[in-house]
Structures are given as C-alpha cells and as structure tokens.
Coordinates of C-alpha atoms and ligand atoms in Angstrom, one line a residue:
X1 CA -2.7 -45.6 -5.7
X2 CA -4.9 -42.8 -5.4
X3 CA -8.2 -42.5 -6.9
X4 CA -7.9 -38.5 -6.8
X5 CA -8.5 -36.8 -9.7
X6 CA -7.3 -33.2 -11.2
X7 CA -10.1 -31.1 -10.8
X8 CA -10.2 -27.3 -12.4
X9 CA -9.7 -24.1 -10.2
X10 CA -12.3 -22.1 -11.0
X11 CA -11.0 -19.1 -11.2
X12 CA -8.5 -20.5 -14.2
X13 CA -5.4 -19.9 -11.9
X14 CA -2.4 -21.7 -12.4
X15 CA -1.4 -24.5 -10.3
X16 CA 2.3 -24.3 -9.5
X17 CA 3.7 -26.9 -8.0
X18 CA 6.6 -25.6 -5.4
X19 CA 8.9 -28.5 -4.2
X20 CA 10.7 -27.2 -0.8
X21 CA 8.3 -25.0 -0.4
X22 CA 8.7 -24.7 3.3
X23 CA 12.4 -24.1 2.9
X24 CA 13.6 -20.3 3.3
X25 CA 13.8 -19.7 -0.6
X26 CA 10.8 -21.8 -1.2
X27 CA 8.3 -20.5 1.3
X28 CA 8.8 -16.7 0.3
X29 CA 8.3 -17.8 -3.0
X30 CA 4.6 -19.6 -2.1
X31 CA 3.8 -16.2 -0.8
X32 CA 4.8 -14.2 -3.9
X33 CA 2.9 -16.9 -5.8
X34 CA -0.4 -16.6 -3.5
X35 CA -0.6 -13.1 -4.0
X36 CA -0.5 -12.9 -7.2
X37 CA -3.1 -15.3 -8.1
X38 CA -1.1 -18.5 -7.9
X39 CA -2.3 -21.9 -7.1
X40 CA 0.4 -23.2 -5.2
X41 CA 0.9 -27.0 -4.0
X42 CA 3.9 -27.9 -2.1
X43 CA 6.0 -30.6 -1.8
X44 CA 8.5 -30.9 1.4
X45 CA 9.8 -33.9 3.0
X46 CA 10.7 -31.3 6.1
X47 CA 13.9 -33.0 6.3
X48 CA 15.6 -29.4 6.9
X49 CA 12.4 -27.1 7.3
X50 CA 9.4 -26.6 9.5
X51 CA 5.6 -27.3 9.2
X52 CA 5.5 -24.1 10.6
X53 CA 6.7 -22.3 7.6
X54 CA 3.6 -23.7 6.1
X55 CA 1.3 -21.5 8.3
X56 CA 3.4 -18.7 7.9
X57 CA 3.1 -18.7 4.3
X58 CA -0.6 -18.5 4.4
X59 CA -0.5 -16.2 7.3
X60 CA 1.6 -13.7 5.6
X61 CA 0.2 -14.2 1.8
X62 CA -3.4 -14.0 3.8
X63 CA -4.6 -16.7 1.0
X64 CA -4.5 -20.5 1.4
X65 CA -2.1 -22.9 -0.1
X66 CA -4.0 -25.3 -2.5
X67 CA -2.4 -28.5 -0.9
X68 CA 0.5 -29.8 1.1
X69 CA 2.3 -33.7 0.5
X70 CA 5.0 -34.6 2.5
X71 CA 7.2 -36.5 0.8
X72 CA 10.5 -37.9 -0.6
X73 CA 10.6 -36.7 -4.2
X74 CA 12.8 -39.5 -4.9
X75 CA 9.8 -41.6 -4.5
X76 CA 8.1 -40.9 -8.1
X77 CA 5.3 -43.0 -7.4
X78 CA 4.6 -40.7 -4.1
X79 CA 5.5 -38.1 -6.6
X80 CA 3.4 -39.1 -9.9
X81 CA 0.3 -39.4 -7.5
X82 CA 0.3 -35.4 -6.5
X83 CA 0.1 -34.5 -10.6
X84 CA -2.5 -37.2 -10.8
X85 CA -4.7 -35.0 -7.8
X86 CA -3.9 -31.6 -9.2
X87 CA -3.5 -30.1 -12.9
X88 CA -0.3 -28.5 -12.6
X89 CA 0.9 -26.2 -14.9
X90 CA 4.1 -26.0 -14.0
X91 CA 7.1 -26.8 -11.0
X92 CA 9.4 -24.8 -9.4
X93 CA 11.9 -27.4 -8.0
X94 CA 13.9 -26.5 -4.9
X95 CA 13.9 -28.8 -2.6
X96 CA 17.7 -30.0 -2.2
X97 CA 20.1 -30.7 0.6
X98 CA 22.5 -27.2 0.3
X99 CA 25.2 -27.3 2.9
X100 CA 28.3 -27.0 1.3
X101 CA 30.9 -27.8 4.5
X102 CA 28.5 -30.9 4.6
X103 CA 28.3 -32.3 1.2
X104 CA 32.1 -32.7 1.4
X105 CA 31.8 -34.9 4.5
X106 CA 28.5 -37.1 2.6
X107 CA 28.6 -36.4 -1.0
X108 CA 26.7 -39.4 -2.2
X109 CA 23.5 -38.0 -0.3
X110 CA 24.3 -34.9 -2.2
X111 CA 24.4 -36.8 -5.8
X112 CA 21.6 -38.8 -4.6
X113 CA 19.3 -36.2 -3.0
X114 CA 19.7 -33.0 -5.2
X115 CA 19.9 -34.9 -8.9
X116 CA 18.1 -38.3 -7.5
X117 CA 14.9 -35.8 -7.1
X118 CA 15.7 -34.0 -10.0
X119 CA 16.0 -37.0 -12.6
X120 CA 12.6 -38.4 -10.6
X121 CA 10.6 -34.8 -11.2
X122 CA 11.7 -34.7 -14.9
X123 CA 10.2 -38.2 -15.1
X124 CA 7.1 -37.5 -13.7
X125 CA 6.9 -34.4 -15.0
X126 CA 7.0 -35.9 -18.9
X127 CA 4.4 -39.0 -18.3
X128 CA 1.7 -35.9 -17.0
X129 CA 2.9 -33.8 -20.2
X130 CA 4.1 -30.6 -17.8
X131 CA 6.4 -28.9 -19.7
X132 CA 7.1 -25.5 -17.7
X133 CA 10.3 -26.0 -14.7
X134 CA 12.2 -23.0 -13.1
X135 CA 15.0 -24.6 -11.3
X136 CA 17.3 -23.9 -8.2
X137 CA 21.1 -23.5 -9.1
X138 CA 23.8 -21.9 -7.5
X139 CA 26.5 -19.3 -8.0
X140 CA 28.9 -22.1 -6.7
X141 CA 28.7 -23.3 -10.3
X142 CA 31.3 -20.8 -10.9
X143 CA 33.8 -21.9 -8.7
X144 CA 37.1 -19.9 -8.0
X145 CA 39.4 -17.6 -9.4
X146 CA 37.0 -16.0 -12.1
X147 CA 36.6 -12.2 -13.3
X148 CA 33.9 -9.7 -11.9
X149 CA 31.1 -9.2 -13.0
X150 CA 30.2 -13.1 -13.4
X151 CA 28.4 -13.8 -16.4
X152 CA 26.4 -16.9 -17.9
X153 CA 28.8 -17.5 -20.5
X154 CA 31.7 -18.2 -17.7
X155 CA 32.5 -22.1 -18.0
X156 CA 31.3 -24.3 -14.8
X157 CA 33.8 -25.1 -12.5
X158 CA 32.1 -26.4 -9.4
X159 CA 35.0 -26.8 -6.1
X160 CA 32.5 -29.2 -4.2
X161 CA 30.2 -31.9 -4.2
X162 CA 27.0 -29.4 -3.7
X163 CA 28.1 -27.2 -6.5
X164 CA 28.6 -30.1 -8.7
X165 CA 25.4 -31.6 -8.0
X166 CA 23.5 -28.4 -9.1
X167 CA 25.7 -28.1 -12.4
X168 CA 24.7 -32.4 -13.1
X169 CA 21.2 -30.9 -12.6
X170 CA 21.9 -28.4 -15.2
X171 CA 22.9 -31.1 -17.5
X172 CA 20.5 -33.3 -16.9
X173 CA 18.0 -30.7 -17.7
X174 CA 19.8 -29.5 -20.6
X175 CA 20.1 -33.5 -21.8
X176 CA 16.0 -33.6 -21.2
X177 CA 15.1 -30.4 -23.0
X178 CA 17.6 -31.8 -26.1
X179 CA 15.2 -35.0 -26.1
X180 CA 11.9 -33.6 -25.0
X181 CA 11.8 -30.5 -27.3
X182 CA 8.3 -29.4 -25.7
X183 CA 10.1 -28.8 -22.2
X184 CA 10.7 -25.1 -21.5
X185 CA 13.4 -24.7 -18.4
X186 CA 14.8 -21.8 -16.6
X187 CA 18.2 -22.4 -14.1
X188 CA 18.6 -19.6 -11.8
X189 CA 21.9 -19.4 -10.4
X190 CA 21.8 -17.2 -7.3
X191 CA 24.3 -15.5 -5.5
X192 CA 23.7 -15.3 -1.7
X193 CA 19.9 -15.1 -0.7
X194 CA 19.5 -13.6 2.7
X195 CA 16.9 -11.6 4.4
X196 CA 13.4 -12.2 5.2
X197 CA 10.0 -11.2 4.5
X198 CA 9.3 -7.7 5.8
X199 CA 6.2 -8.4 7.7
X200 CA 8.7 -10.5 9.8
X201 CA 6.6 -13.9 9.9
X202 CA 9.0 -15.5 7.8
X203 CA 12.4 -16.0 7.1
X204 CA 15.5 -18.5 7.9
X205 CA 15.5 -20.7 10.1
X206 CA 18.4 -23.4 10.3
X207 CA 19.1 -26.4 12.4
X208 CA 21.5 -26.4 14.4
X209 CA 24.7 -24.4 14.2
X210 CA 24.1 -21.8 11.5
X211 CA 26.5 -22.5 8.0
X212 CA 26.4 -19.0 6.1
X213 CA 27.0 -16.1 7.6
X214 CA 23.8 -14.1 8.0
X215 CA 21.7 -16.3 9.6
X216 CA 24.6 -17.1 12.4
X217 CA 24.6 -12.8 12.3
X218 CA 21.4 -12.9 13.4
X219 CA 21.9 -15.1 16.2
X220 CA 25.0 -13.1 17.6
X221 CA 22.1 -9.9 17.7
X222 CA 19.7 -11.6 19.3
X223 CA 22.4 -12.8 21.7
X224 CA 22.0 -16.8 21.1
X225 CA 25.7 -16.8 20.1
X226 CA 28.6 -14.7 21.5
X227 CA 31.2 -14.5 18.7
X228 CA 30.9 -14.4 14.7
X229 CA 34.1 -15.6 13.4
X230 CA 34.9 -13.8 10.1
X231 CA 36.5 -17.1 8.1
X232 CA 39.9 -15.2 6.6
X233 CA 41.2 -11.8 6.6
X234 CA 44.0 -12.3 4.1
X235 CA 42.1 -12.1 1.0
X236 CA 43.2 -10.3 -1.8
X237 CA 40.2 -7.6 -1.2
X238 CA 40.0 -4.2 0.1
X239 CA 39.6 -5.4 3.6
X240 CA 40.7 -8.8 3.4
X241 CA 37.5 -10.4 3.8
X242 CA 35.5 -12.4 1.1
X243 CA 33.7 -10.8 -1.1
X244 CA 30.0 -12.0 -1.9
X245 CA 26.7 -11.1 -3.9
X246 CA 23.7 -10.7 -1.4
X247 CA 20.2 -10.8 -2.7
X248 CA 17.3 -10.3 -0.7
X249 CA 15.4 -13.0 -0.6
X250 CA 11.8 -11.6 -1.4
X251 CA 14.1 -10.1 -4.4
X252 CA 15.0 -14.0 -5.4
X253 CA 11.2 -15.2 -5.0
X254 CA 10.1 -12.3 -7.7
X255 CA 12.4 -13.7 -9.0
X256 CA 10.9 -16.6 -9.6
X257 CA 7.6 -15.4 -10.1
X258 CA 8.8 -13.7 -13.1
X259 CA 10.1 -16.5 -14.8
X260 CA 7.2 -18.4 -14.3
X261 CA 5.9 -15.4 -16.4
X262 CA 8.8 -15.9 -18.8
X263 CA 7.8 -19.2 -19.4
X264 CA 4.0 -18.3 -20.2
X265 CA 2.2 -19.0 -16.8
X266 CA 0.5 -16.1 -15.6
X267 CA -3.1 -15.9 -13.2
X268 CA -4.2 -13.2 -15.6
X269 CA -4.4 -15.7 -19.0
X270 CA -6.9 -17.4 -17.5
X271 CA -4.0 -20.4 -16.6
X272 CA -3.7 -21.3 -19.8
X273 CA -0.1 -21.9 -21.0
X274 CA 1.3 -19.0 -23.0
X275 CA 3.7 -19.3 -25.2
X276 CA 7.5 -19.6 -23.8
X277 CA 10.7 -20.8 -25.6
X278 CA 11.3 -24.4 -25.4
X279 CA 14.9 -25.6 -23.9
X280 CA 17.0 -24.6 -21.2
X281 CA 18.0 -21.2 -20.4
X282 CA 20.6 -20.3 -17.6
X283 CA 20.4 -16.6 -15.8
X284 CA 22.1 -15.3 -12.8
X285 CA 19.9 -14.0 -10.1
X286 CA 22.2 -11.5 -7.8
X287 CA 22.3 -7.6 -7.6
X288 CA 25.9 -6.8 -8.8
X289 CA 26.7 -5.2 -6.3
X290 CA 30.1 -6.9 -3.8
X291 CA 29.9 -6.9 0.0
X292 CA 32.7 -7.9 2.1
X293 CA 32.3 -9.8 5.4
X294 CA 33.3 -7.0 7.4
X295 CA 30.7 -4.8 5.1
X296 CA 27.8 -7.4 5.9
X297 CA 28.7 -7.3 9.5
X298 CA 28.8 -3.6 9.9
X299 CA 25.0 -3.4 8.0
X300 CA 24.3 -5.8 10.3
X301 CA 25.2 -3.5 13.2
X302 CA 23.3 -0.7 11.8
X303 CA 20.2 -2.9 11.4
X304 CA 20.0 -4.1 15.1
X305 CA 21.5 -0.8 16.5
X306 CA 24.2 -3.0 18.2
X307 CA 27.9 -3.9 16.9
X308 CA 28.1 -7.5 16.1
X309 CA 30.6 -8.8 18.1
X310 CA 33.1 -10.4 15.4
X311 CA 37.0 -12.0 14.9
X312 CA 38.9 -12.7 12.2
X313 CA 40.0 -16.1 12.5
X314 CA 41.8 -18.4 9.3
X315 CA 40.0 -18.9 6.2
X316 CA 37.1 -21.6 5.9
X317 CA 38.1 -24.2 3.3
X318 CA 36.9 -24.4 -0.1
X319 CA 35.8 -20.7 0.3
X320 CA 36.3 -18.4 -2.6
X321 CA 37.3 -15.0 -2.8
X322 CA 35.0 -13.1 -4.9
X323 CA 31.6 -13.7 -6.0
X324 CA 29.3 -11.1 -8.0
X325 CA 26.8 -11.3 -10.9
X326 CA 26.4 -9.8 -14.0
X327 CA 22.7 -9.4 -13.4
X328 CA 22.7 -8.1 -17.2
X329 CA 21.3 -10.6 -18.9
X330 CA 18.4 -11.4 -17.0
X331 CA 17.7 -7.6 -16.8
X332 CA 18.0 -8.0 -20.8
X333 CA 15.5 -10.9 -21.2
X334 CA 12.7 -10.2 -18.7
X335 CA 13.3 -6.4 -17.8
X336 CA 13.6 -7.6 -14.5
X337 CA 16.4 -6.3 -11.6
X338 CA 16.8 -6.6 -7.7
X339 CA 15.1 -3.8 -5.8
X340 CA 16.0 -4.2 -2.4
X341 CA 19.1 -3.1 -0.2
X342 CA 22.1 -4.4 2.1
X343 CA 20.2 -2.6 4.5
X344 CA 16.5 -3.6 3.9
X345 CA 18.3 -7.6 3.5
X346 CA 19.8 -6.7 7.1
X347 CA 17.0 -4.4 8.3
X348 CA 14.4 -7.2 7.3
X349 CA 16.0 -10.5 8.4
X350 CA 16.8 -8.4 12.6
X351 CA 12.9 -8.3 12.3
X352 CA 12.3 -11.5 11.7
X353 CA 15.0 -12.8 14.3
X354 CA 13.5 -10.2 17.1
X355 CA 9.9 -11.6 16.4
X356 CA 11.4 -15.3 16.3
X357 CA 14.2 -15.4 18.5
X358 CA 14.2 -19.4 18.4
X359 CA 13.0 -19.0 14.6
X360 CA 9.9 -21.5 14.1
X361 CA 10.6 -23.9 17.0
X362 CA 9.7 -21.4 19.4
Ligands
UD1_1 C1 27.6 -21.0 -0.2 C2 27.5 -21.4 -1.6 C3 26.2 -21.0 -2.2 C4 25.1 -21.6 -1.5 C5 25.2 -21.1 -0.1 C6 24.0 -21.7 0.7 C7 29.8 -21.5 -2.6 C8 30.9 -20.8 -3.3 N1 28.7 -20.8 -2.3 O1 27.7 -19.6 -0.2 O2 26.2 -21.4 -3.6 O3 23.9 -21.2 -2.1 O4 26.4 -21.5 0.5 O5 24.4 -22.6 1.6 O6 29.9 -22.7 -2.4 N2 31.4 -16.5 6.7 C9 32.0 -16.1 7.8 N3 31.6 -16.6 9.0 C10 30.6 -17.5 9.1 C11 30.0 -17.9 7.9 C12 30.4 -17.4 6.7 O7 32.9 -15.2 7.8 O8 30.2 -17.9 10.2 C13 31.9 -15.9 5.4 C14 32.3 -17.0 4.4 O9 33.7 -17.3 4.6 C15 32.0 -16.3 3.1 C16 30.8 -15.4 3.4 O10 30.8 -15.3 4.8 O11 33.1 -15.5 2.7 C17 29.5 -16.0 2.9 O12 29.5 -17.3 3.4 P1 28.1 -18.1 3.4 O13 27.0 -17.3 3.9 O14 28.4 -19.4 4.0 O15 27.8 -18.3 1.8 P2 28.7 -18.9 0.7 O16 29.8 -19.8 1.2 O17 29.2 -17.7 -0.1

C-alpha cells in the first residue's frame, strides 16, 4: 500500500492520467497534453511499446511528464494506488492489445486485456470520484459492407475479436454512465492513425513484422524490407485496392485534447472541472477523405522520393473494402476537423523512419 498522497500542482493544471501513454497514439497525445499545460501521468505496462517513447515525449513537448507507473491495469490495486498519489482530473484510456490478424489467433487475451483493463479503470475510477474518460475505439466497430460516409448512427457490427472487444468497451461504458449518472465519457472511433510527429522524435514503432500498412511502408523506404504486398486487388474500387480513412496521428492526439476540453478540463480554468454533459457520447475521428492502397503507396513514393517497391498479392482475410468517416458530427459538436494531409501523414512518418531507422531500439 502506498502512503503517497495527492498533492496540488501549483500552477492549478489538470492532471490527466494517459494509460498507454508510451504507445504511438498515446505518446503523441502526452505531447499535445504537455504543451498545452497538461499534467500528464502515464500508465504503460510496455508490453508492446518502448521506455524510450517516454523520453521522446518529454524531449519533443520540451516539458516533463508528471510521473510514470509501469503496470498491468488489470491490477486495480496497482491501479487504485496511482489515483491515491496524484489528483487526477480525468483518464484518457488507451492502453489495449490492437492487432487484429492476432486477436483472431488469441481472443481471450483480447476480451481479457482490452475490457479486463477497462472494467478495472471504471472501478477505480468511481471509488476516487473521477468522473471525466475519453476512450480508444475503433472504426472496426463498423465492420463490413456499410455506406460512405460512415456515420455514428450506423449499427456495430464488429467481424473480429479486436473490434468486438472495443464495442463491449463501449457498452460497458455506456452500462456505467446509465448507473453512475456523474460519469461524463467520450468514445472515439478512429479510422486509420498513421504518421508521426513532425519534429521526427516520435512515431511508430512495432515489434516485429509490421501489421498495417504504413508502418511496413516505411520499412520498404528505409530498405529494411524488400517487397510490400498490397493484400487484394479485386475490390470493388477504382483500383481494386481497399479503400481506408487515414488520419494523421498528431491530427488524432488534438483530437483528444479537445475532448478533454469537451468534457470541461482545460489548463486555463485553473484545473477545476467545468461543466461537461454527463453519459457517453460516441464520435468518429477520421478526415473523410478515402485512400486506396495503391494511393497510400504512391504518397509514400513521393514522400521518400523513391517508388515503393509493391505486389498485388490475394486479399488478407477479414479485411474490408471501404472504410471512411463522416467526420460531421464531431465537426458539429466541438467545431473541431483534421488539418493535416496524405502527404504531411507520409511526408512526416519518412522523417521519423530516416531519423530512426530501427525506430526506438536503435
Ligand atoms: C485495422 C483495424 C483498425 C485498427 C488498425 C490498427 C479493421 C477493419 N481495422 O485497420 O480498427 O485500428 O487495424 O491495428 O479491423 N495492407 C496491405 N499490405 C500490408 C498491410 C495492409 O495491403 O502489408 C492493406 C490492408 O489490406 C488494408 C489497408 O492496407 O486494405 C490498411 O490496412 P492496415 O494498415 O492493417 O489497417 P486496417 O486493417 O484498415
């Protein structure tokens, strides 16, 4: 048990507590955090991340993170003693296993990791009386077969064990907020975060073969791999490659910063809780805007300067063809839309791969 008590910035700045903070969404979102006044306290179990993103965080947002636990969020006695040592004001809850090709193969560690730590954060979260959560969904709600422009209203229909465990997660948030009328939520569903900061200190790193298709991109530029394999080129689309929604990911950590914004947390009211709507609210985070595989490898190609070397091999199973937001709601609610390119997304992540050739374990 510790004997560490909350003690009060000075300064009156929120504390935000960022679980997977040293993940690729997570990490860019402790920068936007730190420099804009942010406490931020991070949780990471570094199961799929690096220590190093830490001191690229503080590197990049030139400020400090307030504290670092490594831990199993599942724990929530590990977990109840990190809001016993700082008054947090609110959680932004990433950290989640997010392979899809893999939680097909182990989907119990997928129930168990992504709504085990979910269902263990809400629990904590209501003996400390924290009542502010922005939390990680997925696009992959959606499933297949659905029109374009996605919108909120389109009923779940999750195709794998990693999309379902984020929609349980939106139901066991929507479940808590019904019983726990104080709790204010927000679910952002992205589309496909890619990209990297621009000063090129951080970005995405992942072990081992690379699963989506930037980040293995990347590694065809900077010559680590030979060959991308395009996965289908008899889709029903103007090229015949899948179709996706790419958001920059300094775009998706605004993103977040905003809603913590939305929900009343904001450095300049001296980190007291402003008012925010209570329950759970669902918004899209993506630009609108389709890419095709062979579009996303020819921005690619412009970025680096290089053709990507590429073939068009069979489909990937349990792929989709056609994934886009509506990004109209969220622009309705907060004001709030994507600024960033394909080709800043492209022209950003080259310059963090260049830089990091071996990404953080270099
Ligand atoms: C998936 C999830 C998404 C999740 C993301 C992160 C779905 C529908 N989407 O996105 O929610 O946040 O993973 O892990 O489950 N591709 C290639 N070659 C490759 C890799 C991918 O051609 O080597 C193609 C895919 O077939 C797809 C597109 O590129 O058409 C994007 O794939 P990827 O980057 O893996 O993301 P999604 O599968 O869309």
């Amino acid at each position: 048990m510790s004997t560490l008590s909350p003690s009060s910035d000075p300064s009156g700045a929120p504390t935000v507590l960022v679980t997977g903070g040293a993940g690729f969404i997570g990490s860019h979102t402790c920068v936007e955090l730190l420099a804009h006044g942010y406490r931020v306290v991070v949780v990471d179990d570094h199961s799929n991340s690096s220590p190093e993103a830490l001191l690229r965080i503080e590197k990049t947002a030139g400020r400090p993170l307030h504290a670092v636990h490594i831990l199993d969020m599942r724990d929530a006695e590990a977990l109840a003693e990190v809001f016993r040592a700082h008054p947090i004001d609110a959680v932004v809850h990433f950290a989640a296993k997010k392979a899809v090709g893999e939680s097909v193969q182990i989907p119990l560690d997928y129930y168990e990791v992504n709504v085990g730590a979910t269902v263990s954060l809400l629990r904590v979260m209501r003996e400390h009386g924290v009542e502010r959560l922005v939390f990680s969904s997925s696009c992959s709600i959606y499933g297949d077969a659905r029109p374009v422009p996605l919108d909120e209203n389109e009923p779940a229909r999750p195709t794998n064990p990693y999309a379902r465990s984020k929609w349980m997660c939106e139901q066991v948030l929507a479940d808590t907020c019904r019983a726990w009328p104080e709790l204010s939520a927000l679910a952002l569903r992205y589309f496909n975060p890619v990209g990297a900061h621009p000063s090129g200190l951080l970005g995405e790193d992942p072990r081992g073969v690379p699963n989506n298709v930037m980040p293995f991109a990347m590694q065809v530029a900077v010559g680590r791999r030979e060959l991308l394999n395009v996965f289908g080129g008899d889709y029903p689309t103007e090229d015949g490659t899948a179709v996706r929604d790419y958001i920059h990911v300094v775009d998706v950590a605004d993103g977040h910063r905003v809603a913590l914004e939305q929900l009343g947390i904001r450095p300049e009211a001296d980190g007291e809780p402003g008012a925010a709507t209570t329950g759970l609210r669902v918004l899209n985070l993506g630009t609108g805007v389709g890419t095709s595989v062979l579009e996303l490898v020819a921005a690619v190609g412009r970025a680096c300067g290089q053709p990507i070397p590429h073939a068009i091999v069979g489909r990937r199973e349990g792929d989709v063809t056609r994934l886009v937001a509506d990004p109209g709601a969220v622009a309705a609610a907060w004001g709030w839309r994507t600024t960033r390119t394909l080709d800043d997304m492209c022209a950003d992540a080259w310059r963090f791969q260049q830089a990091n050739p071996m990404g953080y374990g270099a």
